[in-house]
Structure formats: structure tokens, C-alpha cells
mmCIF file of C-alpha atoms in Angstrom:
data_model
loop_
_atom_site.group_PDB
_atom_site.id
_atom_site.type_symbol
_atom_site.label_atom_id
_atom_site.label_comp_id
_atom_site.label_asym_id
_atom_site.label_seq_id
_atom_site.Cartn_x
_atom_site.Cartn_y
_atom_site.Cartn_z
ATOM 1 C CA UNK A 1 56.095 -12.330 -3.603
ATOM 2 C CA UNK A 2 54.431 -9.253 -5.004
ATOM 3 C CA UNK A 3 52.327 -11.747 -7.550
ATOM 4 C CA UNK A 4 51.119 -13.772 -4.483
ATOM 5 C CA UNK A 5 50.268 -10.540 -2.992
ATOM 6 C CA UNK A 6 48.773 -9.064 -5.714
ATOM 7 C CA UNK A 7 46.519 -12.441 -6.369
ATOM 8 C CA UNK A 8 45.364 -12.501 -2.404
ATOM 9 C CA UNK A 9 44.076 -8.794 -3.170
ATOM 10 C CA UNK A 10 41.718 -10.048 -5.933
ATOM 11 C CA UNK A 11 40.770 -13.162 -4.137
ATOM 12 C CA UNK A 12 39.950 -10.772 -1.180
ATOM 13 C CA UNK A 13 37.996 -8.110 -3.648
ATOM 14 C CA UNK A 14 35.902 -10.646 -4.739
ATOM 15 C CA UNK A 15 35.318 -12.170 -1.590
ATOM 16 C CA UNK A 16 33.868 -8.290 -0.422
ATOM 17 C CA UNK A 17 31.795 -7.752 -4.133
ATOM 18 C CA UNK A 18 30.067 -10.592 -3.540
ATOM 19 C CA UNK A 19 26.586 -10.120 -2.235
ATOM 20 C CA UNK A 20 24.955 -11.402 0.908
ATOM 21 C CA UNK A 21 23.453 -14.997 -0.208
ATOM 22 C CA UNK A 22 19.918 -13.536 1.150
ATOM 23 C CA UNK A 23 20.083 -10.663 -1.071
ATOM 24 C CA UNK A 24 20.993 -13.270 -3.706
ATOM 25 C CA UNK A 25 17.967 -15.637 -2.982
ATOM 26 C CA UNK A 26 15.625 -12.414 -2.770
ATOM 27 C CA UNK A 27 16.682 -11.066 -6.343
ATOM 28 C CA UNK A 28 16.568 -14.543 -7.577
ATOM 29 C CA UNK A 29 13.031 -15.352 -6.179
ATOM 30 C CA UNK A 30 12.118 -11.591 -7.262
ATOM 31 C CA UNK A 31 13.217 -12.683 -10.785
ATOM 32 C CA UNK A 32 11.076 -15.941 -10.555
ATOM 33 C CA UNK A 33 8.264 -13.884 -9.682
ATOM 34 C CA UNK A 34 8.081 -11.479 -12.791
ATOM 35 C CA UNK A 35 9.014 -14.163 -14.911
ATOM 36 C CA UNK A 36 5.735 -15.750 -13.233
ATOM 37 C CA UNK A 37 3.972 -13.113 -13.922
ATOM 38 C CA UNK A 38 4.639 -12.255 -17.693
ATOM 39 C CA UNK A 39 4.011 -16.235 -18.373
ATOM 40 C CA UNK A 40 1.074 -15.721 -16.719
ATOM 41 C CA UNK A 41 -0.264 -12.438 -18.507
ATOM 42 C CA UNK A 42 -0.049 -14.169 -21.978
ATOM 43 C CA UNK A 43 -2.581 -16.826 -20.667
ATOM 44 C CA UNK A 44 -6.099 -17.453 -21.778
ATOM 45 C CA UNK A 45 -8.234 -15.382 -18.835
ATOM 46 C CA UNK A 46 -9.601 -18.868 -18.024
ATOM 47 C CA UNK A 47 -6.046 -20.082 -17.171
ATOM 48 C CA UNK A 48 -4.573 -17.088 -15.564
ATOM 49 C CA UNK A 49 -7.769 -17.057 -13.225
ATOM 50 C CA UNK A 50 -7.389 -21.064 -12.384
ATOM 51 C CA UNK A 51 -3.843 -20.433 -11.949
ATOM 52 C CA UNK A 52 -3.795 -17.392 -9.389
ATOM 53 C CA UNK A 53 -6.831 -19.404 -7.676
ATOM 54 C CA UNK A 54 -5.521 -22.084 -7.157
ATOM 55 C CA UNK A 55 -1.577 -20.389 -6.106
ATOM 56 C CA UNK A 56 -3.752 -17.953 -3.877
ATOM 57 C CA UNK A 57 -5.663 -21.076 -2.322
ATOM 58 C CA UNK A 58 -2.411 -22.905 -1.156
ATOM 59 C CA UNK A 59 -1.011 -19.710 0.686
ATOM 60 C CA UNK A 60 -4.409 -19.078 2.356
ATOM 61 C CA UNK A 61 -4.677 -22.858 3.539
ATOM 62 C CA UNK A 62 -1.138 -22.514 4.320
ATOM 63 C CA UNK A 63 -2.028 -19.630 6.858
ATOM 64 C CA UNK A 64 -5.581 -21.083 8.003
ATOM 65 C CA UNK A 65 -3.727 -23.777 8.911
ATOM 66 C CA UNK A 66 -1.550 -22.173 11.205
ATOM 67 C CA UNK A 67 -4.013 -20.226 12.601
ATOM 68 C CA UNK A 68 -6.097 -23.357 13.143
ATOM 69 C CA UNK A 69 -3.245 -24.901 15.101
ATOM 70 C CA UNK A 70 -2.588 -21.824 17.443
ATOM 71 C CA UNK A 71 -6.964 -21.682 18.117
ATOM 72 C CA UNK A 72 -7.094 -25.620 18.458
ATOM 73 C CA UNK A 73 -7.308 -25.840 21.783
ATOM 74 C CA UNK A 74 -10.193 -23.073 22.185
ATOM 75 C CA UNK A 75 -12.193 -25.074 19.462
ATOM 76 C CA UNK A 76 -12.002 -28.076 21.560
ATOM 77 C CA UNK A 77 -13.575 -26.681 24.348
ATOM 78 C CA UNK A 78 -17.021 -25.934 21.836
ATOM 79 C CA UNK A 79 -18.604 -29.334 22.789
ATOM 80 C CA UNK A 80 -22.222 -29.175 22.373
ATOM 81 C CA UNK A 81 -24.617 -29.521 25.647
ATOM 82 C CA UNK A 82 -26.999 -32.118 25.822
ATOM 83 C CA UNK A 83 -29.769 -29.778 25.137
ATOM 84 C CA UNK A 84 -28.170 -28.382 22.244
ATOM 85 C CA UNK A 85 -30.173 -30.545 20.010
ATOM 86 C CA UNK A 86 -33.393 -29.761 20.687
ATOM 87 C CA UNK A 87 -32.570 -25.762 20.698
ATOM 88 C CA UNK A 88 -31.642 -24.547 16.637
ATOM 89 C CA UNK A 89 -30.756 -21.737 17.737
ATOM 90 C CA UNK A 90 -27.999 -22.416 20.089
ATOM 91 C CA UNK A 91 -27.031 -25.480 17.541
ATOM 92 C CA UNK A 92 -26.641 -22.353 15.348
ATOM 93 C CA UNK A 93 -24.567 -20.242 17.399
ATOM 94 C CA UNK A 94 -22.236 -23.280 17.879
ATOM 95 C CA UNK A 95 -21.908 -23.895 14.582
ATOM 96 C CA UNK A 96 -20.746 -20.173 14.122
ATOM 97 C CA UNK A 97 -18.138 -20.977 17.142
ATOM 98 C CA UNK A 98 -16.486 -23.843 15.824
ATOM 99 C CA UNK A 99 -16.300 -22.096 12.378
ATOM 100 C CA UNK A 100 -14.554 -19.287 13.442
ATOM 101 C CA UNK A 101 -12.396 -21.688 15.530
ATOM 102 C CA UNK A 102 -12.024 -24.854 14.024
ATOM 103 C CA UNK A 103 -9.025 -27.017 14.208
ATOM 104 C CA UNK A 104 -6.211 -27.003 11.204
ATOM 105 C CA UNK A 105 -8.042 -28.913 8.416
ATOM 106 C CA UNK A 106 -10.956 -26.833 9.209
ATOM 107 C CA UNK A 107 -9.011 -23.251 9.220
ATOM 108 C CA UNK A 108 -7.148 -24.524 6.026
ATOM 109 C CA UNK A 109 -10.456 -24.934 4.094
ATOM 110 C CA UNK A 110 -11.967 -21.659 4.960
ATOM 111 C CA UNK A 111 -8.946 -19.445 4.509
ATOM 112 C CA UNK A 112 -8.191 -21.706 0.933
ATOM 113 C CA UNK A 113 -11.759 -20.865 -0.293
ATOM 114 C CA UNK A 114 -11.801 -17.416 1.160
ATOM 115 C CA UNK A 115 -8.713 -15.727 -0.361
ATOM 116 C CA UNK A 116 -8.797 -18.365 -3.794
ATOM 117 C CA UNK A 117 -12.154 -16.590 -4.305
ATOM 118 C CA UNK A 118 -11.170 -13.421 -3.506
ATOM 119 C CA UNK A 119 -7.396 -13.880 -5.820
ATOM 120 C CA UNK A 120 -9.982 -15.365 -8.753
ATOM 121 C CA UNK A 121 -12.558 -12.938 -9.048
ATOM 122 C CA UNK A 122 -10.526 -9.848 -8.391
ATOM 123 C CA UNK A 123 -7.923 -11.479 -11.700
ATOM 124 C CA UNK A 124 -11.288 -12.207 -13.698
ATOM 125 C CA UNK A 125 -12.575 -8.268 -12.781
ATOM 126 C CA UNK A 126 -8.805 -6.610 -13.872
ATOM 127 C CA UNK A 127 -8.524 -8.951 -17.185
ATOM 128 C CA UNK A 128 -12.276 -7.692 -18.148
ATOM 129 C CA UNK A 129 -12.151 -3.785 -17.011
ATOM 130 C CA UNK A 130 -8.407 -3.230 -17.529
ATOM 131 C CA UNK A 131 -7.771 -1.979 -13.973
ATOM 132 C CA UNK A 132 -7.893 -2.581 -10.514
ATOM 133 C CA UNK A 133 -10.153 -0.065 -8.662
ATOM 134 C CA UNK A 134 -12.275 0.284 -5.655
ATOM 135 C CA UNK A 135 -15.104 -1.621 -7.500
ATOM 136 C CA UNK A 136 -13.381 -4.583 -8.524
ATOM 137 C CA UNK A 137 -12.135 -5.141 -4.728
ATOM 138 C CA UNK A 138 -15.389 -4.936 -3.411
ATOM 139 C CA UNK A 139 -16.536 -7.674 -5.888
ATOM 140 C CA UNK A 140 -14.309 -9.881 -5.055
ATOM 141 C CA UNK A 141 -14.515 -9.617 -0.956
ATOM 142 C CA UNK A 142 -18.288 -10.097 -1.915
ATOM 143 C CA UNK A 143 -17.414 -13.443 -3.223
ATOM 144 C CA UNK A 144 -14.912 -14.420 -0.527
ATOM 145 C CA UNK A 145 -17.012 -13.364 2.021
ATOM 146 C CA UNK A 146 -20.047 -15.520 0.461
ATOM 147 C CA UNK A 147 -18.200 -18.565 0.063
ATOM 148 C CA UNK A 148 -16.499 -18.194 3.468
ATOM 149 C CA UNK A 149 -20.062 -18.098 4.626
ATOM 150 C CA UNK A 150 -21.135 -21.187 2.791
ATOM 151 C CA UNK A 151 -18.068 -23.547 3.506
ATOM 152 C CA UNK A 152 -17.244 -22.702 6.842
ATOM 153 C CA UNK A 153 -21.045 -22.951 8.255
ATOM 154 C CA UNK A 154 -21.132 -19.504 9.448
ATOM 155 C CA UNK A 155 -24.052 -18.822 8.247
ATOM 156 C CA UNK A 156 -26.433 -21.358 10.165
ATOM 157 C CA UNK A 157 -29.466 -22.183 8.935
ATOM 158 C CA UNK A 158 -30.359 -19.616 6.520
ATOM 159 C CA UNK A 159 -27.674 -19.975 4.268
ATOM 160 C CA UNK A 160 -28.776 -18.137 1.626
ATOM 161 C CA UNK A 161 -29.573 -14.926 3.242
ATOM 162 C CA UNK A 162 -26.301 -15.037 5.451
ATOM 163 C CA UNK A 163 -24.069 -15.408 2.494
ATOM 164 C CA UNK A 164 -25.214 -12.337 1.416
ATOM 165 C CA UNK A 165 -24.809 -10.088 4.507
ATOM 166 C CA UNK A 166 -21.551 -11.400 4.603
ATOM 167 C CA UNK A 167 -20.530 -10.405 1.749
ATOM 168 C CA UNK A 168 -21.551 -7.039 1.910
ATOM 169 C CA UNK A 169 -19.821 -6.876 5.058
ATOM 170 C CA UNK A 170 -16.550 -8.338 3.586
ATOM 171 C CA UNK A 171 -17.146 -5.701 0.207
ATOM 172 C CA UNK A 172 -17.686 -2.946 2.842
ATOM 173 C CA UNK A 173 -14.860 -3.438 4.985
ATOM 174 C CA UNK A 174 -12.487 -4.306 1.723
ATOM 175 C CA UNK A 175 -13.920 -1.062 -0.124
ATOM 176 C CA UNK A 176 -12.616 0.761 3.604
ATOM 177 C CA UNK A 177 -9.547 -0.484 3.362
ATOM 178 C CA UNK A 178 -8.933 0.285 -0.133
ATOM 179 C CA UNK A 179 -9.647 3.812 -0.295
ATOM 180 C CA UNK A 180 -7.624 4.229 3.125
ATOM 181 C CA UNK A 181 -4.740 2.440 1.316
ATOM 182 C CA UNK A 182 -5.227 4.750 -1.819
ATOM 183 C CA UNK A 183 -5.459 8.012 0.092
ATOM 184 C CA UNK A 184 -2.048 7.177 1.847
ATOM 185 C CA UNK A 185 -0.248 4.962 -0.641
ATOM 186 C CA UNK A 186 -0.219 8.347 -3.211
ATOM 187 C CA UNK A 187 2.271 11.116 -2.828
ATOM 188 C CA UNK A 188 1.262 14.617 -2.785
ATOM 189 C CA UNK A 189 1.130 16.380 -5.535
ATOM 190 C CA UNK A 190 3.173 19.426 -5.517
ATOM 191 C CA UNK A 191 2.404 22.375 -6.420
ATOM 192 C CA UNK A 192 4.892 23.516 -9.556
ATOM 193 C CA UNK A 193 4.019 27.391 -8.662
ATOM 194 C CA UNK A 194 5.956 27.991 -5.635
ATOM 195 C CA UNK A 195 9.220 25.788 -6.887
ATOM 196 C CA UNK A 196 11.403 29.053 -7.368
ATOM 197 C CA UNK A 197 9.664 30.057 -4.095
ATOM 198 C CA UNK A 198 10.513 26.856 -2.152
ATOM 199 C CA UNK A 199 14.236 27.234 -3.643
ATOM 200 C CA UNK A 200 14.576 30.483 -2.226
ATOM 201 C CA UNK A 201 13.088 30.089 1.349
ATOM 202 C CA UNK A 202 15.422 26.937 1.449
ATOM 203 C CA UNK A 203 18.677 28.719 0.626
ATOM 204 C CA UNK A 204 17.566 31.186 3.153
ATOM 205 C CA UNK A 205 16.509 28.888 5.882
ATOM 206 C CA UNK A 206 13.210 30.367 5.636
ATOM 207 C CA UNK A 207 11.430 26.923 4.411
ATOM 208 C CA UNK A 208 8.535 26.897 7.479
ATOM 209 C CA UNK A 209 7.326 30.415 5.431
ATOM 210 C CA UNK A 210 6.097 28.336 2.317
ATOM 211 C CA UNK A 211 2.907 28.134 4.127
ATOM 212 C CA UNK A 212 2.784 32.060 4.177
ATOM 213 C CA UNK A 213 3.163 32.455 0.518
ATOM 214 C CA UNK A 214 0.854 30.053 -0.291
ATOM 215 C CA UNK A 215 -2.021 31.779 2.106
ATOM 216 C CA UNK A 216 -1.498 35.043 0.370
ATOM 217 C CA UNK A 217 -1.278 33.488 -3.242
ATOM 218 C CA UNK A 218 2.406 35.001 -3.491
ATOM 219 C CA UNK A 219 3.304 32.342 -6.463
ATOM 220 C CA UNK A 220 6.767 32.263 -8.600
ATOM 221 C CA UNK A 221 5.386 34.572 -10.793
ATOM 222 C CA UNK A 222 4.804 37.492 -7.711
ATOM 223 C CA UNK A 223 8.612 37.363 -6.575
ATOM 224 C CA UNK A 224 9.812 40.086 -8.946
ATOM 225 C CA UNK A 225 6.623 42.329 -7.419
ATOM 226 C CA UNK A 226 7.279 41.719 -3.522
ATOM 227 C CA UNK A 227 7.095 44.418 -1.377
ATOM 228 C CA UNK A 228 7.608 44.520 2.449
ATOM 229 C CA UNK A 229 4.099 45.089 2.902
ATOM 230 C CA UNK A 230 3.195 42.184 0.630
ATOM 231 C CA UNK A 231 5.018 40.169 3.148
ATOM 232 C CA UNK A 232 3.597 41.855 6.492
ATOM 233 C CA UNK A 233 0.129 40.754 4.735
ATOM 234 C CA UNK A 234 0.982 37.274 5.056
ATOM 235 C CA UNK A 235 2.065 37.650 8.698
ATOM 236 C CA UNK A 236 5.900 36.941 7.756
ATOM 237 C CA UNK A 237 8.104 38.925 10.580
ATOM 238 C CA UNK A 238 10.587 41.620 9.555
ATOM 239 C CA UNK A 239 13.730 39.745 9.626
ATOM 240 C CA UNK A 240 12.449 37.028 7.332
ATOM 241 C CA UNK A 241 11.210 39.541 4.973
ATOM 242 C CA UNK A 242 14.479 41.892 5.128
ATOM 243 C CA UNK A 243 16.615 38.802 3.844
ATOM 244 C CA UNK A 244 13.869 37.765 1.220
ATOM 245 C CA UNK A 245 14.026 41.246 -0.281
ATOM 246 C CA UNK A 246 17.448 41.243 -0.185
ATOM 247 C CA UNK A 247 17.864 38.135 -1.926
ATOM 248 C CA UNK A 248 15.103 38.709 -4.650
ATOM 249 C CA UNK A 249 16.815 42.461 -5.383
ATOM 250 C CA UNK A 250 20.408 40.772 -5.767
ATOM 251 C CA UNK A 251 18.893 37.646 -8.245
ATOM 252 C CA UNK A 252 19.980 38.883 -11.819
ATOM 253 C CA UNK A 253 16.762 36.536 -12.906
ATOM 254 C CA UNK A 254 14.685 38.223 -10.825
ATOM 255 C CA UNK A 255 15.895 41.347 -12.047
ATOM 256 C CA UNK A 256 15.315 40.994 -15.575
ATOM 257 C CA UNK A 257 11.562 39.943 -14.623
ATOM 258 C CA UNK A 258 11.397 43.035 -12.999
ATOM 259 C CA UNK A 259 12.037 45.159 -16.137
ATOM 260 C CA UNK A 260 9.868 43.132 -17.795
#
């Protein structure tokens, strides 16, 4: 009996260690992925470059073509007038229309081309400079934003000159959007003078004064000199400073730093 028991108890451990079968699949495909990756690293740059082309390609097809299937019935009602023909410019302008809302196939294409060009030049740019900066992205949305111009028809009649502005709009925007992301990706760096500072305030509660010491320079290295009017400088009121004194006088550390 107590064997039987004592084997449902493991069956039943097990049964709770194991993990979710999502979390399984996700550390799994995670796995996959940075296996990819190394593989992919040790690669000539002409085959890494074909490779993450052609990878980023499919996924941007994959979402033009949804896209394309949710704007279909908008691009349908782009039908050119009789007149149209006779008029470049409004053949022009339609052109434009359609491009930006094509059916699936069409959709597929542009996004394929736009973000393979994009996932190739911006792999060619980091395998030649040895990192990925603000530079390299705005190469690369030049590119995409060229091609995208070319393939999809967007830029009417002269070609040329329309690839071009849009890829300086697509390296603008993409430059934007990178230094945005950098600015608020990157922690803040702290500030290693007021750590005993910090410590103490937090102990006493005090932590919204860190802002005070700061204004009035009062670093680490200023605790074993604090006076009261030292603190009334930096507008700190008198029962926050009463229990700061207090605490630096009874701190042995601060003590010793004192006779120093």
C-alpha cells in the first residue's frame, strides 16, 4: 500500500515538473533559432546575405499577403475612367492607388522585395562595418524604399527620380525610428557617486531627497562633512535632515571618514 502510494507521488511530481508544452515549443524553436544563427555566421557573406534575403522575403510576402487580402476589396473599386487614358497624370495617380492597394499577389510582391532588400543590405552593411548603427539602417530603408518604388509602380512615370525620394523618405523615417528606439531601448546610467547616498535615504524612507543631493553636489564622499545647513541649502526640511544627521553620526564608517 505505502509503495503504491509512494509511486502515485512520483507519477504526480512529474506530472507538475513538467513544463507547459508552449513553453516547450518556444524554448525549442528559440533553440532552432540560435542554432540558425551560428550556422549562419560561419557562412561566406555572399551566402549569409542570400540566405536572410531570401528567409526575410517569405515573411514579408507572407504579411503583404494578408494585408492584400484585408485591402482587396478597396483595390477593386480603382477601375480606371474612360478618360483615364488620354490624361498621364491621373493614369499616374492610379497607378500609385492600386500599388498601395493591390490585391494578395500584388501586396505579397511588394512587401517580399521591400523587407528582402531591406534584411539583405542591412546583413551585407553589419558583415562589412562590424556593427549595426544608425547608418547602416538608413542604407538599407534606402534600398527597400527604392525597390518598393520600382516593383510596386509607385513611382509613375519618372521612375528614376521617384525611387530616389523614396528612399530618402524610407532612410529618414528608418533613421527616426532608430534613434527613438536607441534613446529608449538603453537604461540609464547611474550615477556610482550617490550609491552610499541612495542606501541611506532608502533605509530612511527619505529616497524622493536623492534629487536634493544631487542639486547641491552633496556626493558619497560629502556625507562625513554634512551639516544642517548643508542640508537647508538644498531645500531638504528639518525632519528629513534631523534623521539624516542622526544616522550619518551613529554609522561607525562614517565615523572613521570623519577622523580622517
Amino acid at each position: 500500500m505505502e509503495e503504491h502510494k509512494q509511486k502515485q507521488g512520483l507519477v504526480v511530481s512529474k506530472l507538475i515538473s513538467q513544463k507547459n508544452p508552449f513553453e516547450l515549443l518556444q524554448a525549442r524553436f528559440k533553440q532552432s533559432e540560435e542554432g540558425f544563427k551560428a550556422w549562419l555566421s560561419k557562412q561566406s557573406l555572399v551566402v549569409e546575405a542570400a540566405v536572410v534575403t531570401a528567409t526575410s522575403s517569405l515573411q514579408g510576402a507572407a504579411i503583404g499577403g494578408i494585408m492584400g487580402t484585408i485591402t482587396n476589396d478597396v483595390s477593386s473599386t480603382f477601375t480606371p475612367p474612360p478618360q483615364a487614358n488620354l490624361n498621364p497624370q491621373a493614369m499616374a495617380s492610379l497607378q500609385q492607388a492600386q500599388a498601395l492597394s493591390g490585391g494578395p499577389f500584388v501586396q505579397a510582391r511588394n512587401f517580399a522585395v521591400m523587407t528582402g532588400v531591406n534584411a539583405g543590405i542591412a546583413c551585407v552593411m553589419k558583415r562589412l562595418r562590424g556593427k549595426e548603427d544608425v547608418q547602416s539602417s538608413m542604407v538599407a530603408a534606402f534600398g527597400s524604399g527604392a525597390m518598393f518604388s520600382l516593383v510596386s509602380g509607385l513611382g509613375g512615370p519618372n521612375q528614376v527620380t521617384n525611387a530616389v525620394t523614396s528612399g530618402l523618405f524610407f532612410a529618414l523615417v528608418q533613421g527616426g525610428l532608430y534613434q527613438f528606439g536607441q534613446k529608449f531601448s538603453q537604461p540609464p546610467v547611474e550615477d556610482t557617486r550617490y550609491l552610499r547616498t541612495r542606501s541611506i535615504l532608502t533605509g530612511l524612507g527619505l529616497q524622493g531627497y536623492e534629487k536634493n543631493f544631487k542639486k547641491g553636489l552633496l556626493t558619497d564622499s560629502t556625507l562625513p562633512l554634512l551639516t544642517d545647513s548643508a542640508l537647508r541649502d538644498v531645500k531638504i526640511p528639518p525632519g528629513p535632515r534631523l534623521l539624516i544627521l542622526d544616522h550619518i553620526q551613529r554609522d561607525p564608517d562614517l565615523k572613521v571618514g570623519k577622523k580622517k
